Coordinates of C-alpha atoms in Angstrom, one line a residue:
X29 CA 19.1 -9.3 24.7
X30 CA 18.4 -6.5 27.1
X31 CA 18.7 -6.3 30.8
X32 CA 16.1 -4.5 31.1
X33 CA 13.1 -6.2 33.7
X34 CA 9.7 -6.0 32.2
X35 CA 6.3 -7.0 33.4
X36 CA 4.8 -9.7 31.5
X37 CA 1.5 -11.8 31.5
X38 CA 0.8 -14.8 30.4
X39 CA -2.3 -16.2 30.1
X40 CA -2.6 -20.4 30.7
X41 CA -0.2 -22.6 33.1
X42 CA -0.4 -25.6 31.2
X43 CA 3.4 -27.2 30.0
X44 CA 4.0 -23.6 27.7
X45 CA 3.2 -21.4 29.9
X46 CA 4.6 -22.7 32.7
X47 CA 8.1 -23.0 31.0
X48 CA 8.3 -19.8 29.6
X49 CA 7.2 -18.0 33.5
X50 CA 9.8 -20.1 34.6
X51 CA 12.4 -19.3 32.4
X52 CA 12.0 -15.4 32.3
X53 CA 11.5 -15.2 36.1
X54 CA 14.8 -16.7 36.1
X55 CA 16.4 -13.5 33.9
X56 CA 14.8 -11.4 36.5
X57 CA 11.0 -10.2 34.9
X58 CA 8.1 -9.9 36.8
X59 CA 5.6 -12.4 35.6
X60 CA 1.8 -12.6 36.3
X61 CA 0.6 -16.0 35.5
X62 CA -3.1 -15.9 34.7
X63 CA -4.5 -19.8 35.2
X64 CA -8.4 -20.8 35.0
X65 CA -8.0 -24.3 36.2
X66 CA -7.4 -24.4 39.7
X67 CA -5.1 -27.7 40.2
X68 CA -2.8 -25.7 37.8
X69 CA -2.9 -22.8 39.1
X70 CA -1.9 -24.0 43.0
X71 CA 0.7 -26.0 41.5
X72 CA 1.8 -22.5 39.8
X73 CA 1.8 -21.2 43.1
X74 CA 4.4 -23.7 44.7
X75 CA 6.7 -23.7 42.0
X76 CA 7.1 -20.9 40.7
X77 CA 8.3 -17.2 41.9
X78 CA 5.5 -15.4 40.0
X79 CA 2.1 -13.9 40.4
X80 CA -0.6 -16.2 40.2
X81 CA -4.3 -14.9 39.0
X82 CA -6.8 -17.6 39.4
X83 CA -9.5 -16.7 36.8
X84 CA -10.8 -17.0 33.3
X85 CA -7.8 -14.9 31.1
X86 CA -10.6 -13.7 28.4
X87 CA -12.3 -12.0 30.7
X88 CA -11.3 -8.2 31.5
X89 CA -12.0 -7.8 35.2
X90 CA -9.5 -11.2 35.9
X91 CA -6.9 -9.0 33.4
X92 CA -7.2 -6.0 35.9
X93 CA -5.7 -7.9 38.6
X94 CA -2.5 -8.5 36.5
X95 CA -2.9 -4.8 35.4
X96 CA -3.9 -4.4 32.4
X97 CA -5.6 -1.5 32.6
X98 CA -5.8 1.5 30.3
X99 CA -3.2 3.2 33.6
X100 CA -1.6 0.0 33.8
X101 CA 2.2 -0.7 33.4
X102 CA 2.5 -4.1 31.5
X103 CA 4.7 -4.4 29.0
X104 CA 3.6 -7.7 27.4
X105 CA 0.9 -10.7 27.1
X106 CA 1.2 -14.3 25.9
X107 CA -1.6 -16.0 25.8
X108 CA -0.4 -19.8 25.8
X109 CA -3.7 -21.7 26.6
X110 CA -5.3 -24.5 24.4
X111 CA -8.4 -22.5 23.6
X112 CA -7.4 -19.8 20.7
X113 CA -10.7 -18.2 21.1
X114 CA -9.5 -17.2 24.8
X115 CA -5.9 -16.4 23.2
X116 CA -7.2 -14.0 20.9
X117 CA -9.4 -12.3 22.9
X118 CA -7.1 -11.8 25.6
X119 CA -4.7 -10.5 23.5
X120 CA -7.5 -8.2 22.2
X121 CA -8.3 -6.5 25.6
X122 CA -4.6 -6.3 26.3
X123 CA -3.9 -4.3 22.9
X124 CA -7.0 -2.4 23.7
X125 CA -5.6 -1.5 27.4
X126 CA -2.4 -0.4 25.6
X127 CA -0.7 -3.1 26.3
X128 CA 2.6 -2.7 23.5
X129 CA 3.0 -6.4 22.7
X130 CA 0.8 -8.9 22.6
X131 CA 1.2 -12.6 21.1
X132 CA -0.9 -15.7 20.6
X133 CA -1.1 -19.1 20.2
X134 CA -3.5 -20.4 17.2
X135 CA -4.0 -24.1 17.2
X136 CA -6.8 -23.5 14.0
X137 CA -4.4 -23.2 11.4
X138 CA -7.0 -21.2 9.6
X139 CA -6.0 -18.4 12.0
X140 CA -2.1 -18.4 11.4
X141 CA -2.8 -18.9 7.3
X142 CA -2.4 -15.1 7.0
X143 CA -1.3 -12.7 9.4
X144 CA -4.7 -10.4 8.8
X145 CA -6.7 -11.8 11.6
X146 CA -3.7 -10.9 14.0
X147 CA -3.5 -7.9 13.0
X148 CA -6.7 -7.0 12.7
X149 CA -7.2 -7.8 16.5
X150 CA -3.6 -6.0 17.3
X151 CA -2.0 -9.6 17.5
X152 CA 1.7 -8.9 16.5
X153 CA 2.1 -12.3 16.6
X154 CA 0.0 -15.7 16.1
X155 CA 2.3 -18.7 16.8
X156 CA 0.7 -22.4 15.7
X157 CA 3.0 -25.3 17.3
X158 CA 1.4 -27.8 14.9
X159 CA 2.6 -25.8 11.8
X160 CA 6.0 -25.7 13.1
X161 CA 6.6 -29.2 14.5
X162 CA 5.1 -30.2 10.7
X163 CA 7.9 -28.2 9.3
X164 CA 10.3 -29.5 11.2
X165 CA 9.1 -33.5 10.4
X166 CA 9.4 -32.6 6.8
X167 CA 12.9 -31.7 7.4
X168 CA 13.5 -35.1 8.8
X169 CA 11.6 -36.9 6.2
X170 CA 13.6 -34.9 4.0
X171 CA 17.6 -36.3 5.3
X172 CA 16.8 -39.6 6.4
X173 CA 19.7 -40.0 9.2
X174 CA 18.5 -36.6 11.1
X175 CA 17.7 -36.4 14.2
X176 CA 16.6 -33.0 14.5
X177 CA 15.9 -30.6 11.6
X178 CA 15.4 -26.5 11.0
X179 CA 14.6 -24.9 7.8
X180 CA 17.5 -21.4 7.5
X181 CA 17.1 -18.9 4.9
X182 CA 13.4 -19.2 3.6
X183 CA 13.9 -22.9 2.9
X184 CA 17.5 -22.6 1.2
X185 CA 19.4 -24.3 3.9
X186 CA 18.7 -25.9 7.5
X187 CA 20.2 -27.3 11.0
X188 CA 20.5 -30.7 11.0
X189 CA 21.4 -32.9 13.9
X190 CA 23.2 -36.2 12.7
X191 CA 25.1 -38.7 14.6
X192 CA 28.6 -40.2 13.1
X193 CA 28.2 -43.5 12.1
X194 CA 31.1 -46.2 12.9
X195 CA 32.2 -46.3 8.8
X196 CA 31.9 -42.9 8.4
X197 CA 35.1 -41.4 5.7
X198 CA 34.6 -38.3 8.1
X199 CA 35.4 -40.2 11.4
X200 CA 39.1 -39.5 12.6
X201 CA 38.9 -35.9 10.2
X202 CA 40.0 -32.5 11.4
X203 CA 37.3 -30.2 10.4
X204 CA 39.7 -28.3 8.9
X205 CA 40.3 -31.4 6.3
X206 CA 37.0 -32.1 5.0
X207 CA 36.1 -29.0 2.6
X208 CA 39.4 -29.5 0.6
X209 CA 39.0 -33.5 0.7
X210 CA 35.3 -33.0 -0.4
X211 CA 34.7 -29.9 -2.2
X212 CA 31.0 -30.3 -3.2
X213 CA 30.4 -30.5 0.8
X214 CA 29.4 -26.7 1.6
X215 CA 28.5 -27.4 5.4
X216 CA 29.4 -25.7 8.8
X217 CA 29.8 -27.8 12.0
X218 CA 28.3 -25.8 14.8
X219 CA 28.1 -28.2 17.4
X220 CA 29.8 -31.1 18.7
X221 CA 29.2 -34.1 21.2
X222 CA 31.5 -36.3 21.5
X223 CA 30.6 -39.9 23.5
X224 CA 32.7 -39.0 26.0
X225 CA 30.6 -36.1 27.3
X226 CA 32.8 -33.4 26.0
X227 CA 30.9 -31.2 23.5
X228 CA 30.8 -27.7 22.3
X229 CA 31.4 -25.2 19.4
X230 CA 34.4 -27.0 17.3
X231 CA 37.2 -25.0 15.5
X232 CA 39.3 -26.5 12.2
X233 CA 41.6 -28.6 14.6
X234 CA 38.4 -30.6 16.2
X235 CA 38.4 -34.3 14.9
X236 CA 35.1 -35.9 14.6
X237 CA 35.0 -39.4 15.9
X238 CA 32.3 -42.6 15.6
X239 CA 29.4 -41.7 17.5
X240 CA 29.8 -38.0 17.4
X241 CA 26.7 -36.1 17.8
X242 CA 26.9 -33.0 15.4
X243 CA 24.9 -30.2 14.4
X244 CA 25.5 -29.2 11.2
X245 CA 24.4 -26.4 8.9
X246 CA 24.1 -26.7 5.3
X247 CA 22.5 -25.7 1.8
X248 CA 19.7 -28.2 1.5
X249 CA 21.2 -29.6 -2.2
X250 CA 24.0 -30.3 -0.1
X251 CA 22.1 -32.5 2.7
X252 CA 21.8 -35.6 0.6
X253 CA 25.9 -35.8 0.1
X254 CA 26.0 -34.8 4.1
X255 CA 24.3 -37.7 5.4
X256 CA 25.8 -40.2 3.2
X257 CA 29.5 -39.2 4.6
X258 CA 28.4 -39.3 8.2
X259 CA 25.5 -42.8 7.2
X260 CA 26.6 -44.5 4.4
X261 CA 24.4 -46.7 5.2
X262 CA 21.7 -44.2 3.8
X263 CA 23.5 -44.1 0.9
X264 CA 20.9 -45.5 -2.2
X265 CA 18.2 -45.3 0.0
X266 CA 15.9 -43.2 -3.1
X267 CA 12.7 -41.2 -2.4
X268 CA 10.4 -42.3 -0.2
X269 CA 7.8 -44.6 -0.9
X270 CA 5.7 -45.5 2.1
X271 CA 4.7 -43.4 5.0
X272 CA 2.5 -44.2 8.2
X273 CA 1.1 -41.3 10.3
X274 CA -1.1 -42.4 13.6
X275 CA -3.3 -39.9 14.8
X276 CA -5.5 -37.3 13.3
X277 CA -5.5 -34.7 15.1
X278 CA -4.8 -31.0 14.0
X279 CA -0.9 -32.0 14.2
X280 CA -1.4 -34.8 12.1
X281 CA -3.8 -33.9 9.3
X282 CA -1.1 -30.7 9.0
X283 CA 1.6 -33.4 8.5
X284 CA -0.5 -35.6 6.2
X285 CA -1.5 -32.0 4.2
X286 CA 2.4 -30.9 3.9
X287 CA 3.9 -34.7 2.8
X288 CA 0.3 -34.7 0.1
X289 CA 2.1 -31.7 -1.4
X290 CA 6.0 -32.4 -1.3
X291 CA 6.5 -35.8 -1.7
X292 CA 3.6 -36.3 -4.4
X293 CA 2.9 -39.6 -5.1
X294 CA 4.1 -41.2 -1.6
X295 CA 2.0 -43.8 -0.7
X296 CA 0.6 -42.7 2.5
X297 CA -1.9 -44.0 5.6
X298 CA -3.2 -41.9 7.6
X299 CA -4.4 -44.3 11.2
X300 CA -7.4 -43.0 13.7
X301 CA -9.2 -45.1 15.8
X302 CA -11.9 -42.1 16.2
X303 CA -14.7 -43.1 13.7
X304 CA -15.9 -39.8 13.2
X305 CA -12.5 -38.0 13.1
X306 CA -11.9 -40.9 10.0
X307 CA -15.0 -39.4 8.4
X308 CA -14.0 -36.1 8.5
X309 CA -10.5 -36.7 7.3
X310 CA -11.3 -38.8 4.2
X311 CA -13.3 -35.9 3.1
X312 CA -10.5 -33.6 3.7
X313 CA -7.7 -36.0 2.0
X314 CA -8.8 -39.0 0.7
X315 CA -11.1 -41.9 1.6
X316 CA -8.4 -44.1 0.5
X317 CA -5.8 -42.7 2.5
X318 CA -7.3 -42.8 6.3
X319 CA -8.2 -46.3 8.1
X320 CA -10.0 -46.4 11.3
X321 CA -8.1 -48.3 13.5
X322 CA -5.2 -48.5 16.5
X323 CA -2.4 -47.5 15.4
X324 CA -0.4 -50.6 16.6
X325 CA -3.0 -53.3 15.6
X326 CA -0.5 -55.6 13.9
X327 CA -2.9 -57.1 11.4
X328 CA -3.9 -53.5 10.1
X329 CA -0.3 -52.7 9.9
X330 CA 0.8 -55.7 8.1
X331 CA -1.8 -55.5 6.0
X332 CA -0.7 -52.0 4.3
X333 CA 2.7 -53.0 4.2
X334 CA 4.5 -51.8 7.2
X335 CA 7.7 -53.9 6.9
X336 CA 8.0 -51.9 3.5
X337 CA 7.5 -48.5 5.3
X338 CA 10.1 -45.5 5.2
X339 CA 8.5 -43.5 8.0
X340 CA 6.3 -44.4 11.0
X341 CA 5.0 -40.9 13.2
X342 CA 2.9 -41.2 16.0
X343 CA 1.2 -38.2 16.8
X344 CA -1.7 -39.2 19.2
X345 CA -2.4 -36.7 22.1
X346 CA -0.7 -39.3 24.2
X347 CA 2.8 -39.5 25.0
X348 CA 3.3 -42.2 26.1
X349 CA 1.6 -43.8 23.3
X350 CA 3.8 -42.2 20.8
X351 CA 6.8 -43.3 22.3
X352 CA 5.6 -47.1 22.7
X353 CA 3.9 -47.4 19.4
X354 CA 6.9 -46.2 17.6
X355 CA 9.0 -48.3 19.4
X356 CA 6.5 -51.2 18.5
X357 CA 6.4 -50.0 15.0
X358 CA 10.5 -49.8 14.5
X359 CA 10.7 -53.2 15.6
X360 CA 8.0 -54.5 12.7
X361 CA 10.6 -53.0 10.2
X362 CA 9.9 -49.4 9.8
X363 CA 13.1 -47.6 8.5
X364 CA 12.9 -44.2 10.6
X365 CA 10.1 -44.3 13.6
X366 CA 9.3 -40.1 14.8
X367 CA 7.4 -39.8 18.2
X368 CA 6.1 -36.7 19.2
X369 CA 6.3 -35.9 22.7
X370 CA 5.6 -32.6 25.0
X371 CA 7.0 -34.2 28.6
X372 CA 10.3 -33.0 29.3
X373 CA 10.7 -36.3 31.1
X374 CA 10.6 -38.3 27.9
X375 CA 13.1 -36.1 25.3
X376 CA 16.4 -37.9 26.1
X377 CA 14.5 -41.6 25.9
X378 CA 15.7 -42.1 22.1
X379 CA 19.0 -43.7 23.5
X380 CA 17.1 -46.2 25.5
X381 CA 14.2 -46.6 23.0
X382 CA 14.2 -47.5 19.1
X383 CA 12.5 -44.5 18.3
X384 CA 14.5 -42.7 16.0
X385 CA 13.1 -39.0 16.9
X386 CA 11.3 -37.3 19.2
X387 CA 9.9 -33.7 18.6
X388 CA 8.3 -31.7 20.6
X389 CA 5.3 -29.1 20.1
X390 CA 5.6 -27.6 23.4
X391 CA 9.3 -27.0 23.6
X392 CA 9.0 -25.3 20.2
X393 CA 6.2 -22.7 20.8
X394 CA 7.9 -21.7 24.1
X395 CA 11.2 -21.3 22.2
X396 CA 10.0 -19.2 19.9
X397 CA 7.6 -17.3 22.5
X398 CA 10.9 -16.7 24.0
X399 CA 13.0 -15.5 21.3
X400 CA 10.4 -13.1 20.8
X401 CA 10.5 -11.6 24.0
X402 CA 14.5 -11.7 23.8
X403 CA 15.0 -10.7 19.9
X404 CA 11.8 -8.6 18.9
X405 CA 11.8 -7.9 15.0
X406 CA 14.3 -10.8 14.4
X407 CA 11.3 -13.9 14.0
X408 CA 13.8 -15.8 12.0
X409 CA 16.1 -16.8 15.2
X410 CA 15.3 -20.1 16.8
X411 CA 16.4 -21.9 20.0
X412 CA 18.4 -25.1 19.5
X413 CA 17.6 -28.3 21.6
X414 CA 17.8 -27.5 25.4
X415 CA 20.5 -30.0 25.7
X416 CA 23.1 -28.1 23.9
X417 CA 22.3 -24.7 25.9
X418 CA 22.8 -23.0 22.3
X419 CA 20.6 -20.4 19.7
X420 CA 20.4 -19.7 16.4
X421 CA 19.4 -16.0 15.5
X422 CA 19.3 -14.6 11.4
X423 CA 20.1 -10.9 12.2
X424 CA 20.2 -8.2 8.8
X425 CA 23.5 -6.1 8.7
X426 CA 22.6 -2.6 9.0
X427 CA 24.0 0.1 6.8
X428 CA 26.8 1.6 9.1
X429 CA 27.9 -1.8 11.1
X430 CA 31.3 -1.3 12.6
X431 CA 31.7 -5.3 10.7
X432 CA 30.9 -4.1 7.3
X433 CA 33.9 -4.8 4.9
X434 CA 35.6 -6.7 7.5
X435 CA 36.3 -10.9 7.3
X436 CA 35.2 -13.0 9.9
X437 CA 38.8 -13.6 10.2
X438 CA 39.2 -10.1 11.1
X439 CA 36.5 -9.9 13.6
X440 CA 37.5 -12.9 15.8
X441 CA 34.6 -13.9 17.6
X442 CA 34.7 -15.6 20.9
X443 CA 34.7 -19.1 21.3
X444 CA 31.2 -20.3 21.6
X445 CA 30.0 -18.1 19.2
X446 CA 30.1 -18.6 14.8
X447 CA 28.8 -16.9 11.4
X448 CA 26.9 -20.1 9.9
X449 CA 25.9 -19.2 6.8
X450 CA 25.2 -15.5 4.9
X451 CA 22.4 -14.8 2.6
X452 CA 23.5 -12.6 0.1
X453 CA 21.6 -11.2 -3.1
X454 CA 19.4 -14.5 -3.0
X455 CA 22.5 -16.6 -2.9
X456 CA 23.3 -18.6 0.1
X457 CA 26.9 -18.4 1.1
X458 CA 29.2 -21.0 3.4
X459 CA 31.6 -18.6 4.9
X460 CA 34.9 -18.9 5.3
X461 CA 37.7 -17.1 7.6
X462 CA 38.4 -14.7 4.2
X463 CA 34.5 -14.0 3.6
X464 CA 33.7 -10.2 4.0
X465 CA 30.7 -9.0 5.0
X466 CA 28.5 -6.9 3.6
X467 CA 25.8 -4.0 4.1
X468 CA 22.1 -6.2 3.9
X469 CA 23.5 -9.4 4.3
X470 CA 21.4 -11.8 6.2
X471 CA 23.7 -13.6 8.6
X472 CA 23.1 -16.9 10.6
X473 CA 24.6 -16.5 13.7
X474 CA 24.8 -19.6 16.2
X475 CA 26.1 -19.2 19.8
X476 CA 25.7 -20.1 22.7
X477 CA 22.7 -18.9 24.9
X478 CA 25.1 -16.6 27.3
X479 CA 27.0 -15.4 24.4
X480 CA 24.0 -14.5 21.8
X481 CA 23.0 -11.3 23.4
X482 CA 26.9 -9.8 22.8
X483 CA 26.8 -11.7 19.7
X484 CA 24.0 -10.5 18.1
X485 CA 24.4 -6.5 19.5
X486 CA 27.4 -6.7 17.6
X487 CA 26.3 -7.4 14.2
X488 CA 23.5 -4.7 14.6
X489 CA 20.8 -6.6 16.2
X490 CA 18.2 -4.1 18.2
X491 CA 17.3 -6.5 21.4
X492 CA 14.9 -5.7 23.8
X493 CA 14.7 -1.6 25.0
X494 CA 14.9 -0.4 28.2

């Protein structure tokens, strides 16, 4: 990542674009924040160091003010509001000013199915929160005892956050004794929390201990043995057979779309209260998969079984529905209970509430807005939960890199910072201190935020230009 200060724009103050203004104000850029709504934009005004525009963002006299003019000196838009028609076409008069790099957010999932209607309006990037907060549910669907969960590698492998339960073989192990004691277990710890408050990136001589908090990457045939050693409990568990999802909205119709299609013949129920929403949906996916009703009416849910249930997700447009219906629902027997949430305030409340998981749309488009800014061309890195102050980033090894033939050994990276996993020839590979690298190797690097830019600059990343 650069030092270098650019002028950006974004377009909508809501919870995104707030964040992200707040965040790259903070590294030093000039930001003008472009806000219709006039509650959001005076509370803009007071907390915030950055430029406020009071106008409608699709419009290209209120873009002037920011300067985004055919003259004008802007280096970037993001348009963050909740309406993708004004996304797009703010974006559209920015790339039409000259503007070098403009990006979107797409709630219509028909807009980020392919990347033609981007380009075609000189998008270079349509983002859809929904499509990646589904991905990331199917990853927790997928290992039962994760918390959090991130496809690596086109699919191949994945971040997993798991916590170590009280009978775990692996509690009281040095990391350095676990590959030799179980071979088949081709895993990295990144990241550990231990209960005591000390956490951070772990070397061979770290012992895990009960209650640990680790983020672990891994190939994903390697998950299932993963989460048995940390949860034996999950151990027998089988497929799953029974999943709730309350609230059909865009988010959930994409989640009820992507379980349809991996997990086959899963019994699933899909809950609205919305009669005409229900219509619509059980033409979409089945009459005999959506019911019109609350989500937490107990009659409904005992009806279809929800003692039985593997999953419960609540995905209303309320918060603090989620949260208290999945709470509700775990207590009625529901095995794993996933909440999604967008209020900051709310993301740390799984240790006071039965509510398994929380994931959160907002956090994740302003993450990857972010990344974009910091690591153009590399749309494969991802920010890890705020909590841990850590990234991930897959950077290519260029022909020419100083690290080519070299072992990790031999390269002896700063604490904080560690090659995850290496793509190689369509092969994922778990590295170890004696793996050398290659040209063309896709590397997974994780560090922590400070030390990425270094990080990534020194296995031939190309960051942001002055």
């Amino acid at each position: 990542m650069s030092d270098s200060i650019q002028k950006i724009v974004i377009v909508g103050a809501g919870e995104v674009g707030r964040s992200v203004a707040a965040k790259l104000t903070a590294e030093g850029h000039n930001i003008y924040l472009v806000e219709k709504d006039e509650k959001n934009a005076k509370s803009a005004a007071e907390d915030l160091d950055v430029e406020v525009i009071r106008g409608n963002g699709a419009r290209p006299q209120v873009l002037a003010q920011a300067g985004i003019t055919p003259s004008g000196d802007v280096d970037m838009l993001i348009a963050c509001t909740n309406r993708d028609e004004v996304n797009m076409l703010s974006c559209w008069i920015a790339h039409s000013a000259g503007v070098p790099h403009v990006i979107a957010r797409a709630r219509n999932l028909e807009f980020t199915d392919s990347p033609d209607w981007g380009r075609k309006l000189g998008i270079e990037l349509m983002i859809s929160p929904e499509r990646s907060i589904a991905r990331e549910i199917l990853g927790l669907l997928e290992v039962k005892a994760a918390t959090h969960a991130a496809e690596l590698l086109d699919g191949k492998a994945a971040l997993y956050t798991m916590k170590i339960a009280e009978n775990s073989p692996l509690s009281g192990m040095a990391l350095k004794d676990i590959r030799p004691k179980f071979p088949d277990l081709m895993a990295v710890f990144v990241h550990v929390e231990h209960e005591d408050g000390v956490s951070g990136v772990p070397n061979g001589f770290t012992v895990l201990k009960a209650g640990d908090v680790c983020y672990i990457v891994t190939y994903k045939k390697s998950a299932g043995l993963l989460q048995e050693l940390l949860q034996p409990s999950t151990k027998g568990r089988g497929k799953l057979k029974k999943i709730f999802i309350v609230g059909g909205g865009k988010l959930g119709t994409q989640i009820a779309f992507i379980i349809k299609r991996d997990f086959g013949d899963v019994s699933l129920r899909l809950i609205d209260k919305d009669p005409e929403r229900c219509r619509k949906l059980s033409e979409e996916i089945g009459e005999a998969l959506v019911i019109e009703a609350d989500g937490i009416d107990k009659k409904t849910l005992v009806d279809e079984g929800i003692e039985n249930a593997d999953v419960y997700i609540c995905a209303t447009d309320s918060d603090e529905l989620n949260l208290i219906y999945s709470s509700m629902a775990k207590k009625m027997g529901v095995k794993k209970t996933i909440a999604v949430v967008k209020r900051k305030d709310y993301q740390d409340l799984t240790d006071s509430m039965p509510v398994d998981a929380i994931v959160d749309p907002n956090a994740s488009l302003a993450n990857l807005i972010l990344r974009v800014v910091h690591y153009p061309g590399h749309t494969m890195a991802f920010s890890m939960i705020e909590r841990i102050n850590a990234e991930m980033l897959e950077v290519v090894l260029p022909e020419g890199n100083m690290l080519i033939g070299r072992t990790l050994a031999e390269i002896s990276l700063k604490k904080g910072a560690v090659v995850a996993l290496i793509g190689r020839g369509g092969k994922v590979l778990v590295p170890t201190g004696s793996t050398r690298l290659e040209a063309s190797d896709h590397v997974i690097l994780f560090a922590l935020t400070s030390m990425m830019p270094e990080t990534a600059e020194l296995f031939g990343a190309k960051l942001q230009e002055a």
